[in-house]
Coordinates of C-alpha atoms (C1' of nucleotides) in Angstrom, one line a residue:
Chain A
M1 CA 55.8 78.1 62.0
P2 CA 52.1 78.7 62.0
M3 CA 51.0 81.8 60.2
E4 CA 47.4 82.3 61.4
L5 CA 48.1 82.9 65.0
T6 CA 46.8 86.0 67.0
G7 CA 49.1 88.3 68.8
T8 CA 49.0 86.9 72.3
D9 CA 49.2 83.3 70.9
M10 CA 52.4 84.4 69.2
E11 CA 54.0 85.3 72.5
Q12 CA 53.2 81.9 74.0
L13 CA 54.6 80.4 70.8
D14 CA 57.9 81.8 71.7
E15 CA 58.0 79.3 74.5
L16 CA 58.5 76.8 71.8
T17 CA 62.0 78.0 71.3
C18 CA 63.3 75.6 68.9
I19 CA 66.9 74.5 68.9
K20 CA 68.8 75.2 65.7
H21 CA 71.2 72.6 64.4
A22 CA 73.4 72.5 61.3
Y23 CA 74.0 69.4 59.3
Q24 CA 76.6 68.8 56.6
R25 CA 75.8 67.1 53.3
G26 CA 75.5 63.4 53.9
G27 CA 74.8 63.8 57.6
F28 CA 72.0 62.0 59.4
L29 CA 69.3 64.1 61.0
Y30 CA 68.0 61.0 62.5
R31 CA 68.2 57.3 62.0
S32 CA 65.6 54.6 61.8
G33 CA 65.1 53.1 65.2
S34 CA 66.4 56.0 67.2
K35 CA 64.3 57.4 70.0
F36 CA 61.6 59.9 69.0
Q37 CA 61.9 63.2 70.8
S38 CA 61.3 66.0 68.3
L39 CA 60.0 67.1 65.0
Y40 CA 62.3 69.1 62.8
A41 CA 61.5 72.2 60.7
I42 CA 63.9 72.6 57.9
R43 CA 65.2 76.1 57.7
T44 CA 67.6 75.8 54.9
G45 CA 68.9 73.0 52.8
F46 CA 67.6 69.7 51.4
F47 CA 67.0 66.3 53.0
K48 CA 65.9 62.9 51.8
T49 CA 64.1 60.3 53.9
Q50 CA 64.4 56.6 53.2
V51 CA 63.2 53.3 54.7
L52 CA 65.5 50.3 54.6
H53 CA 64.2 46.8 54.2
E54 CA 65.9 44.0 56.2
D55 CA 67.5 42.6 53.1
G56 CA 69.3 45.8 52.1
R57 CA 66.7 47.2 49.7
E58 CA 66.0 50.9 50.2
Q59 CA 63.2 53.1 49.3
V60 CA 63.4 56.9 49.3
T61 CA 60.1 58.1 50.7
G62 CA 60.6 61.8 50.2
F63 CA 62.7 64.8 49.5
Q64 CA 62.2 67.7 51.9
M65 CA 63.1 71.3 51.6
A66 CA 63.0 74.6 53.6
G67 CA 59.8 75.2 55.5
E68 CA 58.8 71.6 55.6
I69 CA 58.4 69.5 58.8
I70 CA 59.9 66.1 59.1
G71 CA 59.9 63.3 61.6
M72 CA 56.2 62.7 62.0
D73 CA 56.4 59.0 61.3
A74 CA 58.1 58.5 64.7
I75 CA 55.1 59.6 66.8
S76 CA 53.3 56.4 66.5
S77 CA 56.0 54.2 67.9
D78 CA 58.3 56.6 69.7
A79 CA 61.0 55.6 67.4
H80 CA 61.9 56.8 64.0
A81 CA 60.7 54.6 61.1
C82 CA 63.2 56.0 58.5
D83 CA 66.5 57.6 58.0
A84 CA 66.7 61.4 57.2
I85 CA 69.8 62.4 55.5
A86 CA 71.0 65.9 54.4
L87 CA 71.5 66.2 50.7
E88 CA 73.3 69.5 51.0
D89 CA 74.5 71.5 54.0
S90 CA 71.4 72.3 55.9
E91 CA 69.9 73.9 59.0
V92 CA 67.0 72.6 61.0
C93 CA 65.0 73.7 63.9
E94 CA 64.4 71.0 66.5
I95 CA 60.9 71.1 68.0
P96 CA 60.6 69.0 71.1
F97 CA 57.4 67.1 70.6
S98 CA 56.2 67.0 74.2
R99 CA 56.5 70.9 74.3
L100 CA 54.6 71.0 71.1
E101 CA 51.8 68.9 72.4
E102 CA 51.6 70.8 75.6
L103 CA 51.4 74.1 73.8
S104 CA 49.0 72.9 71.3
R105 CA 46.6 72.1 74.1
K106 CA 46.6 75.8 75.1
L107 CA 46.5 77.2 71.5
P108 CA 43.7 75.8 69.4
S109 CA 45.1 77.4 66.2
L110 CA 48.4 75.6 66.9
Q111 CA 46.6 72.4 67.5
R112 CA 44.8 72.8 64.2
H113 CA 48.0 73.6 62.4
L114 CA 49.7 70.5 63.7
H115 CA 46.8 68.3 62.7
R116 CA 46.9 69.8 59.2
I117 CA 50.6 69.1 58.9
L118 CA 50.1 65.5 59.8
S119 CA 47.2 65.1 57.5
R120 CA 49.0 66.8 54.6
E121 CA 51.8 64.2 55.0
I122 CA 49.1 61.4 54.6
V123 CA 47.8 63.1 51.5
R124 CA 51.3 63.5 50.0
D125 CA 51.9 59.8 50.6
Q126 CA 48.7 58.8 48.9
G127 CA 49.8 60.8 45.9
I128 CA 53.0 58.9 45.7
M129 CA 51.0 55.7 46.0
L130 CA 49.0 56.8 43.0
L131 CA 52.2 57.6 41.2
L132 CA 53.9 54.3 42.0
G133 CA 50.9 52.1 41.5
S134 CA 49.4 53.4 38.3
M135 CA 51.8 55.6 36.3
R136 CA 54.5 54.7 33.7
A137 CA 58.0 55.8 34.0
E138 CA 57.6 58.8 31.8
E139 CA 54.6 60.1 33.8
R140 CA 56.3 59.5 37.1
L141 CA 59.3 61.6 36.1
A142 CA 57.1 64.4 34.7
A143 CA 55.1 64.4 37.9
F144 CA 58.3 64.5 39.9
L145 CA 59.8 67.5 37.9
L146 CA 56.5 69.3 38.2
N147 CA 56.3 68.8 41.9
L148 CA 59.8 70.2 42.4
S149 CA 58.9 73.0 40.1
Q150 CA 55.9 74.0 42.2
R151 CA 57.8 73.8 45.5
F152 CA 60.6 75.9 44.3
A153 CA 58.1 78.5 42.9
A154 CA 56.4 78.5 46.3
R155 CA 59.7 79.5 47.8
G156 CA 60.3 82.3 45.4
Y157 CA 62.8 80.4 43.2
S158 CA 62.3 79.9 39.4
P159 CA 59.8 77.2 38.6
T160 CA 61.6 76.4 35.4
S161 CA 65.3 76.4 36.3
F162 CA 66.7 74.6 39.3
Y163 CA 69.3 72.3 40.6
L164 CA 68.6 68.7 41.5
R165 CA 70.1 67.9 44.9
M166 CA 69.7 64.1 44.5
T167 CA 71.3 61.5 42.3
R168 CA 69.6 59.6 39.5
Q169 CA 69.7 56.6 41.8
E170 CA 67.9 58.4 44.5
I171 CA 65.3 59.7 42.1
G172 CA 64.9 56.2 40.8
S173 CA 64.4 54.8 44.3
Y174 CA 61.8 57.5 45.0
L175 CA 59.9 56.8 41.8
G176 CA 60.2 53.0 41.8
M177 CA 62.5 52.7 38.8
K178 CA 66.2 52.1 38.0
L179 CA 68.7 54.9 37.6
E180 CA 69.3 54.0 34.0
T181 CA 65.6 54.4 33.3
V182 CA 65.7 57.8 35.0
S183 CA 68.6 58.8 32.9
R184 CA 67.1 57.6 29.6
T185 CA 63.8 59.2 30.3
L186 CA 65.4 62.5 31.1
S187 CA 67.4 62.3 27.9
N188 CA 64.2 61.6 26.0
F189 CA 62.6 64.7 27.5
Q190 CA 65.6 66.7 26.4
G191 CA 65.4 65.0 23.1
V192 CA 61.9 66.2 22.4
G193 CA 62.7 69.7 23.7
L194 CA 60.7 69.4 27.0
I195 CA 63.6 70.2 29.2
S196 CA 67.4 70.8 29.1
I197 CA 69.3 68.8 31.6
R198 CA 73.0 68.9 32.1
N199 CA 74.2 66.9 35.1
K200 CA 72.0 68.2 37.9
S201 CA 70.8 71.5 36.4
V202 CA 67.3 71.3 35.0
E203 CA 65.6 73.8 32.8
I204 CA 62.0 73.2 32.0
H205 CA 61.1 74.6 28.5
N206 CA 57.4 73.6 28.4
L207 CA 55.6 73.3 31.7
Q208 CA 52.2 72.7 30.0
K209 CA 53.5 69.8 27.9
L210 CA 55.0 68.3 31.0
Q211 CA 51.6 68.6 32.7
R212 CA 49.9 67.0 29.9
L213 CA 52.3 64.1 30.1
V214 CA 51.3 63.3 33.6
G215 CA 47.7 63.0 32.5
P216 CA 46.1 60.3 30.5
P217 CA 47.9 57.1 29.4
P218 CA 48.9 57.0 25.7
E219 CA 45.9 54.9 24.5
C220 CA 43.4 57.4 25.9
I221 CA 44.6 60.3 23.8
Chain B
M1 CA 38.5 54.2 71.4
P2 CA 41.7 54.8 73.4
M3 CA 42.4 52.1 75.9
E4 CA 44.9 53.8 78.2
L5 CA 42.6 56.4 79.8
T6 CA 42.0 56.9 83.5
G7 CA 38.6 56.7 85.1
T8 CA 37.6 60.3 85.1
D9 CA 39.0 60.8 81.7
M10 CA 36.7 58.1 80.6
E11 CA 33.6 60.0 81.7
Q12 CA 34.6 63.0 79.8
L13 CA 35.2 60.8 76.8
D14 CA 31.6 60.0 76.8
E15 CA 30.9 63.5 75.6
L16 CA 32.4 62.3 72.4
T17 CA 29.2 60.4 71.8
C18 CA 29.8 59.1 68.3
I19 CA 26.9 58.8 66.0
K20 CA 26.5 55.3 64.6
H21 CA 25.7 54.8 60.9
A22 CA 25.1 51.7 58.7
Y23 CA 26.3 51.3 55.2
Q24 CA 25.4 48.8 52.6
R25 CA 27.9 47.0 50.5
G26 CA 28.9 49.4 47.8
G27 CA 27.8 52.4 49.7
F28 CA 30.0 55.5 50.0
L29 CA 31.0 56.5 53.5
Y30 CA 32.4 59.8 51.9
R31 CA 33.4 61.0 48.6
S32 CA 36.5 62.8 47.4
G33 CA 35.9 66.5 47.5
S34 CA 33.1 66.4 50.1
K35 CA 33.4 68.7 53.1
F36 CA 35.3 67.3 56.1
Q37 CA 33.5 67.1 59.3
S38 CA 34.3 63.9 61.0
L39 CA 36.6 61.0 61.3
Y40 CA 35.0 57.5 61.3
A41 CA 35.7 54.5 63.5
I42 CA 34.8 51.3 61.7
R43 CA 32.8 49.1 64.2
T44 CA 32.0 46.3 61.8
G45 CA 32.6 45.6 58.2
F46 CA 35.1 46.3 55.6
F47 CA 36.0 49.4 53.5
K48 CA 38.3 50.5 50.7
T49 CA 39.6 53.9 50.1
Q50 CA 40.6 55.0 46.6
V51 CA 41.9 58.1 44.9
L52 CA 40.8 58.9 41.3
H53 CA 43.0 60.6 38.8
E54 CA 41.4 63.1 36.5
D55 CA 41.8 60.8 33.6
G56 CA 39.8 58.0 35.2
R57 CA 42.7 55.9 36.6
E58 CA 42.0 54.8 40.1
Q59 CA 44.3 53.8 42.9
V60 CA 43.1 51.8 45.9
T61 CA 45.0 53.3 48.9
G62 CA 43.8 51.0 51.6
F63 CA 41.5 48.4 52.9
Q64 CA 40.1 49.2 56.3
M65 CA 38.5 46.9 58.9
A66 CA 36.8 47.0 62.3
G67 CA 38.6 49.1 64.8
E68 CA 40.4 51.3 62.3
I69 CA 40.0 55.0 61.9
I70 CA 39.4 56.5 58.5
G71 CA 39.1 60.0 57.0
M72 CA 42.3 61.5 58.3
D73 CA 43.4 62.7 54.8
A74 CA 40.7 65.3 54.9
I75 CA 42.0 67.3 57.8
S76 CA 44.6 69.1 55.8
S77 CA 42.2 70.7 53.3
D78 CA 38.8 70.4 55.0
A79 CA 37.8 68.2 52.1
H80 CA 38.1 64.5 51.6
A81 CA 41.0 63.5 49.3
C82 CA 39.6 60.0 48.5
D83 CA 36.5 58.0 48.3
A84 CA 35.6 55.5 51.0
I85 CA 33.4 52.6 49.9
A86 CA 31.9 49.7 51.9
L87 CA 33.0 46.3 50.7
E88 CA 30.4 44.6 52.8
D89 CA 27.5 45.8 55.0
S90 CA 29.2 47.8 57.7
E91 CA 28.7 50.0 60.7
V92 CA 30.8 53.1 61.5
C93 CA 31.0 55.6 64.4
E94 CA 31.1 59.1 63.2
I95 CA 33.4 61.2 65.4
P96 CA 32.9 64.9 64.9
F97 CA 36.4 66.3 64.4
S98 CA 35.9 69.6 66.2
R99 CA 34.6 67.8 69.2
L100 CA 37.6 65.5 69.1
E101 CA 40.0 68.4 68.9
E102 CA 38.2 70.2 71.8
L103 CA 38.3 67.2 74.0
S104 CA 41.9 66.3 73.2
R105 CA 42.9 69.8 74.4
K106 CA 41.6 68.7 77.8
L107 CA 42.7 65.1 77.8
P108 CA 46.4 64.7 77.1
S109 CA 46.1 60.9 76.8
L110 CA 43.5 61.4 74.1
Q111 CA 45.6 64.0 72.4
R112 CA 48.6 61.6 72.3
H113 CA 46.3 58.9 71.0
L114 CA 45.1 61.0 68.2
H115 CA 48.7 61.9 67.2
R116 CA 49.7 58.3 67.3
I117 CA 46.8 57.3 65.0
L118 CA 47.7 60.0 62.5
S119 CA 51.3 59.0 62.6
R120 CA 50.5 55.3 62.2
E121 CA 48.7 56.1 59.0
I122 CA 51.9 57.9 57.7
V123 CA 54.0 54.8 58.6
R124 CA 51.5 52.5 56.9
D125 CA 51.7 54.6 53.7
Q126 CA 55.5 54.5 53.8
G127 CA 55.3 50.7 53.9
I128 CA 53.1 50.7 50.9
M129 CA 55.5 53.0 49.1
L130 CA 58.3 50.5 49.9
L131 CA 56.1 47.7 48.5
L132 CA 55.1 49.5 45.4
G133 CA 58.5 50.9 44.7
S134 CA 60.8 48.1 45.3
M135 CA 59.0 44.7 45.4
R136 CA 58.0 42.2 42.7
A137 CA 54.5 41.0 42.1
E138 CA 55.0 37.8 44.1
E139 CA 56.5 39.6 47.1
R140 CA 53.7 42.3 47.0
L141 CA 51.0 39.6 47.1
A142 CA 52.7 37.7 49.9
A143 CA 53.1 40.9 51.9
F144 CA 49.4 41.6 51.3
L145 CA 48.2 38.2 52.5
L146 CA 50.5 38.4 55.5
N147 CA 49.2 41.8 56.4
L148 CA 45.6 40.6 56.2
S149 CA 46.5 37.6 58.2
Q150 CA 48.0 39.6 61.0
R151 CA 45.0 42.0 61.1
F152 CA 42.6 39.2 61.3
A153 CA 44.5 37.5 64.0
A154 CA 44.7 40.8 66.0
R155 CA 40.8 40.7 65.9
G156 CA 40.6 37.2 67.1
Y157 CA 39.9 35.5 63.7
S158 CA 42.0 32.8 62.2
P159 CA 45.3 34.1 60.7
T160 CA 45.3 31.3 58.2
S161 CA 41.8 31.1 56.9
F162 CA 39.8 34.1 55.8
Y163 CA 37.6 35.6 53.2
L164 CA 38.7 38.3 50.8
R165 CA 36.2 41.0 50.6
M166 CA 37.8 42.7 47.6
T167 CA 38.0 41.7 44.0
R168 CA 41.2 40.7 42.2
Q169 CA 40.9 44.0 40.4
E170 CA 40.9 45.9 43.7
I171 CA 43.9 43.9 45.1
G172 CA 45.7 44.7 41.8
S173 CA 45.0 48.4 42.0
Y174 CA 46.2 48.4 45.6
L175 CA 49.4 46.5 44.8
G176 CA 50.1 48.2 41.5
M177 CA 49.5 45.3 39.2
K178 CA 46.8 44.0 36.9
L179 CA 44.0 41.6 38.0
E180 CA 45.4 38.9 35.7
T181 CA 48.8 39.1 37.4
V182 CA 47.0 38.8 40.8
S183 CA 45.1 35.8 39.7
R184 CA 48.1 34.1 38.2
T185 CA 50.3 34.8 41.2
L186 CA 47.6 33.4 43.5
S187 CA 47.4 30.3 41.4
N188 CA 51.1 29.9 41.6
F189 CA 51.0 30.1 45.4
Q190 CA 48.4 27.5 45.3
G191 CA 50.4 25.4 42.9
V192 CA 53.4 25.2 45.2
G193 CA 51.2 24.4 48.2
L194 CA 51.6 27.8 49.9
I195 CA 47.9 28.5 50.1
S196 CA 44.6 27.2 48.9
I197 CA 42.3 29.8 47.2
R198 CA 38.9 29.2 45.9
N199 CA 37.2 32.3 44.8
K200 CA 37.5 34.7 47.8
S201 CA 38.3 32.1 50.4
V202 CA 41.9 31.9 51.4
E203 CA 43.7 29.3 53.4
I204 CA 47.3 29.8 54.2
H205 CA 49.2 26.6 54.6
N206 CA 52.7 27.9 55.3
L207 CA 53.0 31.3 56.9
Q208 CA 56.7 31.1 57.3
K209 CA 57.3 30.3 53.7
L210 CA 55.1 33.2 52.8
Q211 CA 57.1 35.4 55.1
R212 CA 60.3 34.3 53.5
L213 CA 58.9 35.3 50.1
V214 CA 58.5 38.8 51.1
G215 CA 62.1 39.0 52.1
P216 CA 65.1 39.0 49.8
P217 CA 64.9 39.2 46.0
P218 CA 65.6 35.9 44.2
E219 CA 69.3 36.7 43.3
C220 CA 70.1 37.2 47.0
I221 CA 69.0 33.8 48.2
Chain C
dA1 C1' 96.9 69.9 37.1
dT2 C1' 96.3 64.6 37.8
dG3 C1' 94.3 60.7 39.1
dA4 C1' 90.8 58.0 41.7
dG5 C1' 86.3 57.5 42.6
dT6 C1' 81.6 58.4 42.0
dG7 C1' 77.9 59.5 39.2
dT8 C1' 75.9 59.5 34.4
dT9 C1' 74.9 58.2 29.7
dT10 C1' 74.1 55.0 26.2
dG11 C1' 73.7 50.5 23.9
dA12 C1' 72.4 45.4 23.6
dT13 C1' 69.8 42.0 25.6
dG14 C1' 66.6 39.7 28.9
dT15 C1' 62.5 39.3 31.7
dA16 C1' 58.5 40.4 34.5
dT17 C1' 54.4 42.0 33.9
dA18 C1' 50.8 44.1 30.7
dT19 C1' 47.7 43.3 27.1
dC20 C1' 44.4 40.9 24.4
dA21 C1' 41.3 37.2 24.2
dA22 C1' 38.3 33.3 25.3
dA23 C1' 36.5 30.1 28.4
dA24 C1' 34.9 29.0 33.0
dT25 C1' 32.9 30.1 37.3
dC26 C1' 30.1 32.6 40.4
dA27 C1' 26.3 35.8 42.0
dA28 C1' 22.1 38.1 41.5
dT29 C1' 17.4 38.4 39.8
dG30 C1' 13.1 37.6 37.8
Chain D
dC1 C1' 15.8 27.3 37.7
dA2 C1' 17.4 29.8 34.0
dT3 C1' 19.4 33.9 32.4
dT4 C1' 22.3 37.7 32.7
dG5 C1' 26.3 40.1 33.9
dA6 C1' 30.4 40.3 36.8
dT7 C1' 34.4 38.0 38.2
dT8 C1' 38.1 34.8 37.7
dT9 C1' 41.2 31.8 35.4
dT10 C1' 44.3 30.6 31.8
dG11 C1' 46.8 31.0 27.4
dA12 C1' 49.4 33.6 23.7
dT13 C1' 51.7 37.5 22.7
dA14 C1' 53.6 42.2 23.3
dT15 C1' 56.2 45.8 25.7
dA16 C1' 58.0 48.6 29.2
dC17 C1' 61.5 48.4 32.1
dA18 C1' 65.5 45.9 34.2
dT19 C1' 69.9 44.1 33.7
dC20 C1' 74.5 43.9 32.1
dA21 C1' 78.3 46.3 30.3
dA22 C1' 81.3 49.9 28.8
dA23 C1' 82.5 54.6 27.9
dC24 C1' 82.2 59.1 29.5
dA25 C1' 82.0 63.2 32.7
dC26 C1' 82.2 65.2 36.9
dT27 C1' 84.3 66.2 41.9
dC28 C1' 87.5 66.2 45.0
dA29 C1' 91.9 65.5 47.1
dT30 C1' 96.7 65.0 46.7

DNA sequence: ATGAGTGTTTGATGTATATCAAAATCAATG
DNA sequence: CATTGATTTTGATATACATCAAACACTCAT
């Protein structure tokens, strides 16, 4: 998990023997309200997290992929605050949180790492607030595609050609728009030659143009 | 800061002698990009945090009041990710983060407390994502007023009569709507007798009705 | 293969909220 | 106390996105 640990630290880290679990597509990693015990490191696969409003409305709060840690919202109340659902067959490492806390008291570098992970999640959420609060549909979708592109690239996959694991409906929920608007906007992008999209396969033809789209609102150009 | 500490722990906690600072209204507690050193506990007053997009757009990400901790977004990158600005004359306690980490290695209850605070911020942000992604202007504003109400109540102030420290513009930025829409919606609330609002003084006449407003979308009633 | 069911696209229309604009109110300062 | 600038309210209009609806394409199981 952490990369910047010294040799002896590393051995102690082994104590944090995570338990591996497999989840089928559609399976719940955890449910909102269930007792908090562990964080989960995604080894392979793809998840979404969503919060449900009493009245049935749902909001997708994130899409998580290999190497990312999930479940941190539950620390504050000892119960999970959202659902986590596998979007494809996946493997996760369960990290018992009490062990992690114990160990991070002994290993300052692990402690620092944990704090960074928690903080990174806060920064990510703020980015989404910016997106939801002040961007138009086109910009949101461009930002979304660029974000996926970067994360795939960071994992050694193509930044310009990838497969969407989520439905238009889930993209829309995440970005605060309706599935029809998602579909229309993607079609527009294709229409102007920015991307090719056929079902869930995306090919980005012009990353820079996409980046410029996220930028200033139309009146400012 | 933490309430659930044993006696001897408490003495050690004294080592975490925070440095007190005063800020005038309009003053920056920290700026986006500045080096991260400390978290800040607000003792008195009122702050806002905002992220700025390159192209000038800004998004208010939160309003913080006495007793709340601020600055946690900066842990992940060692630099602040947003601005924090005093909305009235305020006092904060600076908590050097390296000292806090050090001490929380010795005091499990402090460690746990810190983790909870970080996690609570994540949960809060998810709530705002839900609000921005799936609520209408009326619901957002009702949720906003109720949230302020609860937080004032928790501090011993009236939950039904309080003073808004922020402008309509700042409320709008926070809630993802324009200041005119904020103004109009507040006028509507007043029109139907839900609240009285004169400039920045709010009086809530019917908390329950306000609560019901946050709930289901109109078609579902 | 074939059909059922789910997900996607596209069109026509409606509506919530943004935009533009002007007046009214408030706060600060000399 | 008067003046200036910021903030707020309110109205008229525009527009981005939602809604409703129907056709179309996948996926999966029989």
